[in-house]
PDB file of C-alpha atoms and ligand atoms in Angstrom:
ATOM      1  CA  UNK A 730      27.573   5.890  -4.270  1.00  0.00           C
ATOM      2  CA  UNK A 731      27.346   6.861  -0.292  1.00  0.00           C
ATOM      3  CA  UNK A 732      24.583   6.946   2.055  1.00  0.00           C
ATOM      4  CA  UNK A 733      24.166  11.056   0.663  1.00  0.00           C
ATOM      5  CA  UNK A 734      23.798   9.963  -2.695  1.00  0.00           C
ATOM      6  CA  UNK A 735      22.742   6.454  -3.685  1.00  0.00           C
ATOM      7  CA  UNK A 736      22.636   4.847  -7.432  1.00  0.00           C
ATOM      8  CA  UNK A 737      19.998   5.070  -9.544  1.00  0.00           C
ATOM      9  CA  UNK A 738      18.869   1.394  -8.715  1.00  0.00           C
ATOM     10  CA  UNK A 739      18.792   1.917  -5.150  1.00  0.00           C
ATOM     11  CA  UNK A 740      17.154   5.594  -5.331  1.00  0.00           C
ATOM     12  CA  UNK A 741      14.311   3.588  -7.152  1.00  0.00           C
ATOM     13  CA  UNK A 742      14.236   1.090  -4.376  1.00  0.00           C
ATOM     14  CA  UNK A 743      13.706   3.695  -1.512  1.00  0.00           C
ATOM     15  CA  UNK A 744      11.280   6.062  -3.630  1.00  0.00           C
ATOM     16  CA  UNK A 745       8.819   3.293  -2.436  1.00  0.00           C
ATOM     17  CA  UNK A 746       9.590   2.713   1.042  1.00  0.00           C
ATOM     18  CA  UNK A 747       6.711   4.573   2.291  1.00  0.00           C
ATOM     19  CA  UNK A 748       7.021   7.919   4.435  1.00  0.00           C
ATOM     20  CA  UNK A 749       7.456   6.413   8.217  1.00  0.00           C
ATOM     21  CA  UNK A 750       7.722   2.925   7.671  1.00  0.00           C
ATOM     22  CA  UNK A 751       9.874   0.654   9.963  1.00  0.00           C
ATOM     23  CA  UNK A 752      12.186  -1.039   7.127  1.00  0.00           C
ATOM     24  CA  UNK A 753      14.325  -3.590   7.200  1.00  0.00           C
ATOM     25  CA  UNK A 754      16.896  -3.586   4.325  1.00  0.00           C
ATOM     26  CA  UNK A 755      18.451  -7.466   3.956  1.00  0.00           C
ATOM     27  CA  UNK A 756      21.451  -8.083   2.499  1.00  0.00           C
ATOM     28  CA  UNK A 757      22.507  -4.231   3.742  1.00  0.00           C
ATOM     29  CA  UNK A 758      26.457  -4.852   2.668  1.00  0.00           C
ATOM     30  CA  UNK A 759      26.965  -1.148   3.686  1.00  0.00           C
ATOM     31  CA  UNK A 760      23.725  -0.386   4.872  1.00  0.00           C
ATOM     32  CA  UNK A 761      23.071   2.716   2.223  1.00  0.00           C
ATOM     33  CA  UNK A 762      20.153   2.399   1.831  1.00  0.00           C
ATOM     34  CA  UNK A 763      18.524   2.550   5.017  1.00  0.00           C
ATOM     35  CA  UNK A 764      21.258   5.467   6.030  1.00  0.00           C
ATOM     36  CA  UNK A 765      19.853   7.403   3.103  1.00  0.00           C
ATOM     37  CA  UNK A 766      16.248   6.418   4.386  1.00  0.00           C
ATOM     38  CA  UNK A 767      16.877   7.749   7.721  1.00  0.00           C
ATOM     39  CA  UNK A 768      19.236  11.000   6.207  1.00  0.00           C
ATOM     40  CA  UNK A 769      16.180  11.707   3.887  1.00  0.00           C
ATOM     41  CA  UNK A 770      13.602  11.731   6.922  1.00  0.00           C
ATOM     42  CA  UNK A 771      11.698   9.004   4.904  1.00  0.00           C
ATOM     43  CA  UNK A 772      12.422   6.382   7.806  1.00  0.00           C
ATOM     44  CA  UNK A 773      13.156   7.121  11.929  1.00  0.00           C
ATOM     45  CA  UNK A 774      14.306   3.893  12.072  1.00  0.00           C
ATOM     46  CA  UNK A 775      15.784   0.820  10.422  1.00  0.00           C
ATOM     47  CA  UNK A 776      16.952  -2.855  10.516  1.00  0.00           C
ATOM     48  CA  UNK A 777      20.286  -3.517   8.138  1.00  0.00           C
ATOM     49  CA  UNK A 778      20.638  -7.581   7.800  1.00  0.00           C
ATOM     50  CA  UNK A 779      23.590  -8.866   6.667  1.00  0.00           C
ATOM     51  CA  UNK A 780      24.663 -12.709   6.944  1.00  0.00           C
ATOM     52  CA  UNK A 781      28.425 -12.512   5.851  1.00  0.00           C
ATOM     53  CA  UNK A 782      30.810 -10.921   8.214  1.00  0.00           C
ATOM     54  CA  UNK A 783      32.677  -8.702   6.334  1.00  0.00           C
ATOM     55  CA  UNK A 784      29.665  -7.009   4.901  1.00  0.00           C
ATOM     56  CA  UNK A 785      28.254  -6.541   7.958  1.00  0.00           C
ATOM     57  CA  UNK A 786      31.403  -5.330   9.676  1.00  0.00           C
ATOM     58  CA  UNK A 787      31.018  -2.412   6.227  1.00  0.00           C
ATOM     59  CA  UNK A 788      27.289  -1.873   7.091  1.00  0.00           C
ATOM     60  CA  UNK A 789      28.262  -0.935  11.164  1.00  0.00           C
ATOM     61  CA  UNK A 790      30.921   1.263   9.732  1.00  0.00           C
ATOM     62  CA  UNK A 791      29.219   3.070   7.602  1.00  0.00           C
ATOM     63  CA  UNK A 792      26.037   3.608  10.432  1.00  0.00           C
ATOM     64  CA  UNK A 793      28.810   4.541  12.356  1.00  0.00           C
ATOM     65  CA  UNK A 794      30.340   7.208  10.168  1.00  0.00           C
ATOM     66  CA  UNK A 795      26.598   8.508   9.380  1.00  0.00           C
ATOM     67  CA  UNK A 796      26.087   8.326  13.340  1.00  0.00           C
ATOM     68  CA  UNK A 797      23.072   6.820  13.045  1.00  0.00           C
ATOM     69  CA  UNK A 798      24.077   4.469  15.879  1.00  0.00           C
ATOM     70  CA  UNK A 799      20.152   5.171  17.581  1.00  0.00           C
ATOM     71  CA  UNK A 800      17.949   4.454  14.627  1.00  0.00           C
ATOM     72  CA  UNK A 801      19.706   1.729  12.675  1.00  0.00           C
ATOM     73  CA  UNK A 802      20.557  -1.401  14.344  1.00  0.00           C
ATOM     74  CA  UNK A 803      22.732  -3.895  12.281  1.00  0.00           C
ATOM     75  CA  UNK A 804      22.347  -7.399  12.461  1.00  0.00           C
ATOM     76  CA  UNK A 805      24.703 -10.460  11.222  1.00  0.00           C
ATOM     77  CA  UNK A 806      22.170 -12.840  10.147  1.00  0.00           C
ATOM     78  CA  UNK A 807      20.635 -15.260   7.647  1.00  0.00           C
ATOM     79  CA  UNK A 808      18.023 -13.393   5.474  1.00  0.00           C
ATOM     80  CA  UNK A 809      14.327 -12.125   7.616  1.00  0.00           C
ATOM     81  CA  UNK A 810      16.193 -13.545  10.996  1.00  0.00           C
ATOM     82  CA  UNK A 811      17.296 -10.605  11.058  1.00  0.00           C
ATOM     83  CA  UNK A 812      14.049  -9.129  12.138  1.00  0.00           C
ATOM     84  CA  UNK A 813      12.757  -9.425  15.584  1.00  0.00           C
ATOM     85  CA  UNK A 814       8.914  -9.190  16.717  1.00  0.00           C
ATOM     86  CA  UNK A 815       9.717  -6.336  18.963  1.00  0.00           C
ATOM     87  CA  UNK A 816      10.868  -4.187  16.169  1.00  0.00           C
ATOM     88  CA  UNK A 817       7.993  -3.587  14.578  1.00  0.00           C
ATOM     89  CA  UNK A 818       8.477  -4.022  10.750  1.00  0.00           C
ATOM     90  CA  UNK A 819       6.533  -2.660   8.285  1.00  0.00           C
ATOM     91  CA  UNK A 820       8.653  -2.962   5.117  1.00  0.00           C
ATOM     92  CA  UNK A 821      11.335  -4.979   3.864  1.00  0.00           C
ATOM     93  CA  UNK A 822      13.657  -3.860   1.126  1.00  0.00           C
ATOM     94  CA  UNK A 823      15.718  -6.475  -0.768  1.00  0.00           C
ATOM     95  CA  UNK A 824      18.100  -5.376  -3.517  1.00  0.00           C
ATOM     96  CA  UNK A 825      21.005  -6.579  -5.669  1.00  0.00           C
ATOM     97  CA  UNK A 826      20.849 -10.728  -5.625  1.00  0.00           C
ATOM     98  CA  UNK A 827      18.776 -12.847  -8.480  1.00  0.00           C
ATOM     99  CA  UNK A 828      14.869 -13.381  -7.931  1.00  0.00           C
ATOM    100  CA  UNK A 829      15.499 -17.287  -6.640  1.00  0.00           C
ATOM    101  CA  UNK A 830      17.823 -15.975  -4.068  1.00  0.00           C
ATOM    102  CA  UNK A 831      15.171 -13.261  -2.768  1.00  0.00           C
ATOM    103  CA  UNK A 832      12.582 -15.914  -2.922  1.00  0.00           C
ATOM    104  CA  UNK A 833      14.208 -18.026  -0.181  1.00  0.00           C
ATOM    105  CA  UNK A 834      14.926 -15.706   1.775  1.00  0.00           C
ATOM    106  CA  UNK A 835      11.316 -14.519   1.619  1.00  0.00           C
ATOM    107  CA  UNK A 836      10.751 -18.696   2.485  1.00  0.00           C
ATOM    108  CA  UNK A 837      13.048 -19.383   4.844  1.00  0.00           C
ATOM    109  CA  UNK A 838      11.798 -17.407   7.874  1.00  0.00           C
ATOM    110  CA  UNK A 839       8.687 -16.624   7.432  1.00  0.00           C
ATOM    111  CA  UNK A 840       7.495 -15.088  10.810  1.00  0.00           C
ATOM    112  CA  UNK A 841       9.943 -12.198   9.423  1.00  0.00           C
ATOM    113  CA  UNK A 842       7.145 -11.619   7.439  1.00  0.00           C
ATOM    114  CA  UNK A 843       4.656 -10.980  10.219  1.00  0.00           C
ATOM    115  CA  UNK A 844       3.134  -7.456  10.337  1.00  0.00           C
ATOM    116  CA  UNK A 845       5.150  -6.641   7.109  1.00  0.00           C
ATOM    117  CA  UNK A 846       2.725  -4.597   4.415  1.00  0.00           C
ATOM    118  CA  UNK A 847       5.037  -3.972   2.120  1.00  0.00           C
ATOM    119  CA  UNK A 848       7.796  -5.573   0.292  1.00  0.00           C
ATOM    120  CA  UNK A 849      10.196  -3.494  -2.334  1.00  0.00           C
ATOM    121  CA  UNK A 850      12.313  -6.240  -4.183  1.00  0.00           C
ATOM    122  CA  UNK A 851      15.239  -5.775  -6.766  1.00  0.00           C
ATOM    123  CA  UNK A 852      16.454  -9.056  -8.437  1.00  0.00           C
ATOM    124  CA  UNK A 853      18.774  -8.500 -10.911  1.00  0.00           C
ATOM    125  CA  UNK A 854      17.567 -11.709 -12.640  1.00  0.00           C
ATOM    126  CA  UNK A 855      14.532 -13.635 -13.046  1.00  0.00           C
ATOM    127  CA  UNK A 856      12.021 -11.269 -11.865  1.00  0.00           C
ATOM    128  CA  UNK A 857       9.383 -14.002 -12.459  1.00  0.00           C
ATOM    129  CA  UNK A 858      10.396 -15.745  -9.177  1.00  0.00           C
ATOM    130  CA  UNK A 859       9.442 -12.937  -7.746  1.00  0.00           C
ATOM    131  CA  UNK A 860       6.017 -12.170  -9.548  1.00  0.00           C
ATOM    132  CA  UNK A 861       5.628 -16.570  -8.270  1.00  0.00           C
ATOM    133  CA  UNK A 862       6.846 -16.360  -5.002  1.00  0.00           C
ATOM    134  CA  UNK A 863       4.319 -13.306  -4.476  1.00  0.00           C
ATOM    135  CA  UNK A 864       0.943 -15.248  -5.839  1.00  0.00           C
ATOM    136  CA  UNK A 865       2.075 -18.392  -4.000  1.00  0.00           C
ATOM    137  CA  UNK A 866       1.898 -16.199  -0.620  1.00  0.00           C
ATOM    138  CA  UNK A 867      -1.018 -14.139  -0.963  1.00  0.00           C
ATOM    139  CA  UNK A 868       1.036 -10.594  -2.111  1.00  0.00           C
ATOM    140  CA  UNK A 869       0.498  -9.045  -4.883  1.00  0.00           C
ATOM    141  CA  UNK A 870       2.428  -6.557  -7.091  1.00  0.00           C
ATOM    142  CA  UNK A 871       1.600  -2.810  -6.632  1.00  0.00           C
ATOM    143  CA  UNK A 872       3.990  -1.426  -8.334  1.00  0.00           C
ATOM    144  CA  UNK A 873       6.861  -2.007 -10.304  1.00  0.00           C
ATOM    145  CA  UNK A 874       9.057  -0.380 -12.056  1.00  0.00           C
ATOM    146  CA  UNK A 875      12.538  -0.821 -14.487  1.00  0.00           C
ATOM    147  CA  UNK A 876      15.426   1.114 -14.797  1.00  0.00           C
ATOM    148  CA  UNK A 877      19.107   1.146 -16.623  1.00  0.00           C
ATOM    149  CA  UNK A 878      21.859   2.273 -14.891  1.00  0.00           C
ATOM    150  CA  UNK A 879      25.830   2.028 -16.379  1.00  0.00           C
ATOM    151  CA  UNK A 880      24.595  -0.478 -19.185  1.00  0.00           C
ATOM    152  CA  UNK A 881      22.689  -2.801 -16.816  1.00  0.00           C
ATOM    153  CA  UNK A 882      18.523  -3.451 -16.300  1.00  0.00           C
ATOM    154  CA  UNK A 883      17.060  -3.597 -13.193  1.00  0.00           C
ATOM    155  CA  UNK A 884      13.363  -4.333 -12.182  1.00  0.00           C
ATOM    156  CA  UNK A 885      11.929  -2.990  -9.316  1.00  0.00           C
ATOM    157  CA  UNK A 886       9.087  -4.768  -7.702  1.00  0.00           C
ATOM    158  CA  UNK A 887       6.539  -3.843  -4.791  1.00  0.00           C
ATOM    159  CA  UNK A 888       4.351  -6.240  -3.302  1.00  0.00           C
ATOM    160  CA  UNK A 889       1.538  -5.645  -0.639  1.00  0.00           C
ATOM    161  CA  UNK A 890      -0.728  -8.741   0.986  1.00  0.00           C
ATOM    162  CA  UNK A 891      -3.873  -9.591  -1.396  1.00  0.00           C
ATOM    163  CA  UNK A 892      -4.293 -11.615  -4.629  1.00  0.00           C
ATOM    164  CA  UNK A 893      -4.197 -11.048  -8.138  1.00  0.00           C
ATOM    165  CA  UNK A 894      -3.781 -13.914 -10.512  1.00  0.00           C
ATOM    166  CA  UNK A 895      -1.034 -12.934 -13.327  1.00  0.00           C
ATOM    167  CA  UNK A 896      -1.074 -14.628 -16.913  1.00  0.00           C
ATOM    168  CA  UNK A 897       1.791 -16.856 -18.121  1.00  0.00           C
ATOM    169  CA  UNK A 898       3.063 -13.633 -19.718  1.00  0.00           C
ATOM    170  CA  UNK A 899       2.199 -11.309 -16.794  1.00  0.00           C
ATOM    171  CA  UNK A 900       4.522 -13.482 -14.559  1.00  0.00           C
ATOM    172  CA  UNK A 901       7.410 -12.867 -17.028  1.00  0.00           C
ATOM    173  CA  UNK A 902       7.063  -9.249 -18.340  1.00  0.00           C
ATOM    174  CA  UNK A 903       5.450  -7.510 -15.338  1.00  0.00           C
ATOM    175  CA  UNK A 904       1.721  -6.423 -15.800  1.00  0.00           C
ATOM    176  CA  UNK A 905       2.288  -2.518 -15.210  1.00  0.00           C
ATOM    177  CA  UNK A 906       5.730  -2.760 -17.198  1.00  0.00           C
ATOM    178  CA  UNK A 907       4.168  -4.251 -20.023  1.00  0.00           C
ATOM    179  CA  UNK A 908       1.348  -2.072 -20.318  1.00  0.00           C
ATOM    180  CA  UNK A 909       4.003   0.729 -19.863  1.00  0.00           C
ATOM    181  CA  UNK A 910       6.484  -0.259 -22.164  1.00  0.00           C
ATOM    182  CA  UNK A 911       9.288   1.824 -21.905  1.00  0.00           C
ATOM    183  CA  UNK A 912      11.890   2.272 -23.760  1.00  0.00           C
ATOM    184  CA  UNK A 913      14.377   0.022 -21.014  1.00  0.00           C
ATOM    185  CA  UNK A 914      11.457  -2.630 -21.109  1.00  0.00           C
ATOM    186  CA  UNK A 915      11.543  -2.777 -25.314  1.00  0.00           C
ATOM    187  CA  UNK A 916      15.522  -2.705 -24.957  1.00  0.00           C
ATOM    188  CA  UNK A 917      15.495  -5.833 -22.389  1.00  0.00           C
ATOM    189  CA  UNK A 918      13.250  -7.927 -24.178  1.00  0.00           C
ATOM    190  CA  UNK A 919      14.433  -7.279 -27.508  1.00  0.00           C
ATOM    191  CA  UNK A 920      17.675  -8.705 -25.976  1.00  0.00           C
ATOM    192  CA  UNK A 921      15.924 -11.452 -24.381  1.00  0.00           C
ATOM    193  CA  UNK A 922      14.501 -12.252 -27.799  1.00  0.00           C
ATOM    194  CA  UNK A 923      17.834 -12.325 -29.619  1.00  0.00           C
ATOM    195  CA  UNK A 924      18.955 -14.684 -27.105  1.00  0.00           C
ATOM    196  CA  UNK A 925      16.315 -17.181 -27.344  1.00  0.00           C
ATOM    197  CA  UNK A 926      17.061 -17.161 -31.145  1.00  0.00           C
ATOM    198  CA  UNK A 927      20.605 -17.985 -30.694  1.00  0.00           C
ATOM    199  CA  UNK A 928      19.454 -21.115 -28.067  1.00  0.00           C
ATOM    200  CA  UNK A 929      17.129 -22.105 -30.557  1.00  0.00           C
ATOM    201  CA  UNK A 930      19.659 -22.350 -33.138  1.00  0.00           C
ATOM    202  CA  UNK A 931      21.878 -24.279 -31.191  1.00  0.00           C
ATOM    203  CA  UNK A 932      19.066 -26.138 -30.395  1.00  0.00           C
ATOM    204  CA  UNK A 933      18.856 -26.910 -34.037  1.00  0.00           C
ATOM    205  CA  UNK A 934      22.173 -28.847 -34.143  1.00  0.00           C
ATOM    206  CA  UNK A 935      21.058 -31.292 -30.879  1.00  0.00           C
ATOM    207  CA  UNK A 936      19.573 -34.069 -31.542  1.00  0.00           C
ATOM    208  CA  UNK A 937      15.862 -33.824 -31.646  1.00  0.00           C
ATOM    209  CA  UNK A 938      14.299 -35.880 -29.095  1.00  0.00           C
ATOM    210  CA  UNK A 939      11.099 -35.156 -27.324  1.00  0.00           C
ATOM    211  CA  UNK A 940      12.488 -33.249 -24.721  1.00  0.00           C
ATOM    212  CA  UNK A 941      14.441 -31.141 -27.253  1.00  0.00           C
ATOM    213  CA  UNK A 942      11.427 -30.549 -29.241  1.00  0.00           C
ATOM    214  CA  UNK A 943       9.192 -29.730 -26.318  1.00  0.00           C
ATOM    215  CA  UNK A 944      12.279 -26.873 -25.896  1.00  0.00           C
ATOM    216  CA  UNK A 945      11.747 -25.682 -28.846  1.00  0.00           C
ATOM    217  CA  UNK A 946       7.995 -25.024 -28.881  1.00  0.00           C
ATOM    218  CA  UNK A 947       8.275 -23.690 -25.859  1.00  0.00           C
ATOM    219  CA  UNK A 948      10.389 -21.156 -26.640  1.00  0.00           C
ATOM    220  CA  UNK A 949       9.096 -20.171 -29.895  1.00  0.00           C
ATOM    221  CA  UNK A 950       5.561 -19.727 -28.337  1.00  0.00           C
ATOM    222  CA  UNK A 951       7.860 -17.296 -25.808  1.00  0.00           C
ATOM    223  CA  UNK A 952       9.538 -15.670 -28.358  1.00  0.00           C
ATOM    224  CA  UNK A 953       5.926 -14.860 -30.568  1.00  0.00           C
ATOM    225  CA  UNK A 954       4.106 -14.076 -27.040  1.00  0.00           C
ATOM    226  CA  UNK A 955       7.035 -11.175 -26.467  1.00  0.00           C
ATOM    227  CA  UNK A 956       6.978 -10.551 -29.984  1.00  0.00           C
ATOM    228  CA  UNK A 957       3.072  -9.657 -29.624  1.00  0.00           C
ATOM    229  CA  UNK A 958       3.944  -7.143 -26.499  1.00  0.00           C
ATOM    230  CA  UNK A 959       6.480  -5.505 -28.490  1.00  0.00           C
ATOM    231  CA  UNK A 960       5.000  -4.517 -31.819  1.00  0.00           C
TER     232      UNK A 960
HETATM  233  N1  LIG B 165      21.552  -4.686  -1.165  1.00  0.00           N
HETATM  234  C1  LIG B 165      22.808  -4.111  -1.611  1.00  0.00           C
HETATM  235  C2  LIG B 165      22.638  -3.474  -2.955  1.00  0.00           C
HETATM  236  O1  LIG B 165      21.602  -3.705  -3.592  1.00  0.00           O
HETATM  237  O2  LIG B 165      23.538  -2.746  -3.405  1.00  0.00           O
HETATM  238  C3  LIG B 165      23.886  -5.188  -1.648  1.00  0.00           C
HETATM  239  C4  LIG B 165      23.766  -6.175  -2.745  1.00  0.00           C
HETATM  240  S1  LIG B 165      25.023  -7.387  -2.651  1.00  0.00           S
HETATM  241  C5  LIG B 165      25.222  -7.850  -4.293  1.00  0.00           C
HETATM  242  C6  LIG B 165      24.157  -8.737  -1.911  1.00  0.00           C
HETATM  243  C7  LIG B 165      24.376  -8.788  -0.409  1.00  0.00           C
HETATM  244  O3  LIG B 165      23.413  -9.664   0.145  1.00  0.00           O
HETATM  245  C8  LIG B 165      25.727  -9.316  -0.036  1.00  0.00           C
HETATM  246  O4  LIG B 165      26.346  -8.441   0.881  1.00  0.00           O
HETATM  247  C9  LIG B 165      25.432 -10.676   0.591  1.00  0.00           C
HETATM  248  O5  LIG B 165      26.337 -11.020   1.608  1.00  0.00           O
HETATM  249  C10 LIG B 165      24.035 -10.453   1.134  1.00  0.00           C
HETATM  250  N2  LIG B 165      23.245 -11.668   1.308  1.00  0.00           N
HETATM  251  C11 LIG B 165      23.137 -12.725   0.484  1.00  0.00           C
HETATM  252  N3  LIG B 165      22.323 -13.655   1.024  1.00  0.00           N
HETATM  253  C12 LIG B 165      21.891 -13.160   2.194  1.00  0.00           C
HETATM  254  C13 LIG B 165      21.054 -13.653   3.224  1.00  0.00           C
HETATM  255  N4  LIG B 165      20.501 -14.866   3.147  1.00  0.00           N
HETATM  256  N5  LIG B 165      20.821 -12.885   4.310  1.00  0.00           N
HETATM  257  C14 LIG B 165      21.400 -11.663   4.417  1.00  0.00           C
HETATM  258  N6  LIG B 165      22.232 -11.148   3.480  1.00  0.00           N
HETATM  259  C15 LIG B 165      22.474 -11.883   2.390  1.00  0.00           C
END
């Protein structure tokens, strides 16, 4: 992967970064992303946040290399600090770091938020803090969209400000994915399934106290609710 020719994961990411947008890519480690954005004529300009050093000293390099010096400034900083007011963000792209993770960053500044209209997220875990985080802040998925790449699943999720309540099972699956249901979307919950049998077999041998029990139910009314989707 280079900033010519990015992975499959990340070419989903900046298919949604709409035509012009300011972006501002956070947790850039070599700033691909928003070097293919600019090389691709999608973006004229860009933001790449980093907040650990060496990262950040790979994302200037790689601006460097691309000479992309005028459009794409680099910043070492914590999460959406590294947007200012002045430059005029309209999207932020987050990619490669669990759905908790991208949720605090989303929390912790939120004036990095401010003129925003769309974010295009990429946890590689719990998506559902994502699909939370977005109703408990008044954005709302668009789009989504999931992908394998070298044996691994990724879910790719765009939110834009208004409201739309999500089930229990909405919140999980994704509403669009689920109504979709590709093949990757069978394949990861099929896994998913499998796993919640094995925890609920070694569930089995604990002993059963309320709490354990409560487990249990909850998981097998998970495991049928899935089960329903995927028949
Ligand atoms: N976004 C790239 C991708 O998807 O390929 C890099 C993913 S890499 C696994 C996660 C990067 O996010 C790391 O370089 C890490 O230092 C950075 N990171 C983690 N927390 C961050 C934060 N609060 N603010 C900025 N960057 C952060």
């Amino acid at each position: 992967m280079n900033a010519q020719k990015l992975s499959k994961r990340l070419a989903t990411v900046a298919a949604f970064v709409p035509q012009n947008a300011v972006v501002a890519d956070i947790g850039s480690d070599h700033a691909y992303l928003p070097c293919y954005l600019v090389n691709q004529g999608v973006v004229t300009t860009a933001i790449a946040g980093e907040v650990v050093k060496g990262p950040y000293d790979s994302a200037c390099h790689e601006v460097q290399r691309e000479q992309l010096q005028q459009q794409i400034t680099v910043r070492l900083a914590n999460g959406l600090e590294a947007i200012h007011a002045e430059d005029g963000v309209t999207a932020i792209t987050i990619a490669g770091m669990g759905g908790p993770l991208i949720a605090s960053i989303l929390n912790h500044y939120p004036q990095g938020l401010d003129g925003v209209e769309r974010l295009i997220l990429q946890p590689n875990i719990h998506a559902i803090a994502i699909r939370e985080w977005a109703i408990d802040h008044d954005f709302m998925i668009v789009d989504e969209a999931i992908i394998k790449e070298d044996g691994k699943i990724y879910e790719i999720l765009v939110l834009e400000r208004g409201q739309k309540p999500l089930s229990e099972l909405e919140l999980l699956l994704g509403e669009k994915l689920m109504a979709e249901r590709n093949d990757v979307f069978v394949e990861k919950w099929t896994h998913e399934i499998a796993q919640w049998h094995t925890v609920l077999k070694n569930i089995e041998k604990a002993e059963q106290t309320a709490a354990i029990l409560a487990k249990k139910q909850q998981l097998l009314t998970q495991i049928e609710a899935v089960e329903g989707v995927l028949a």
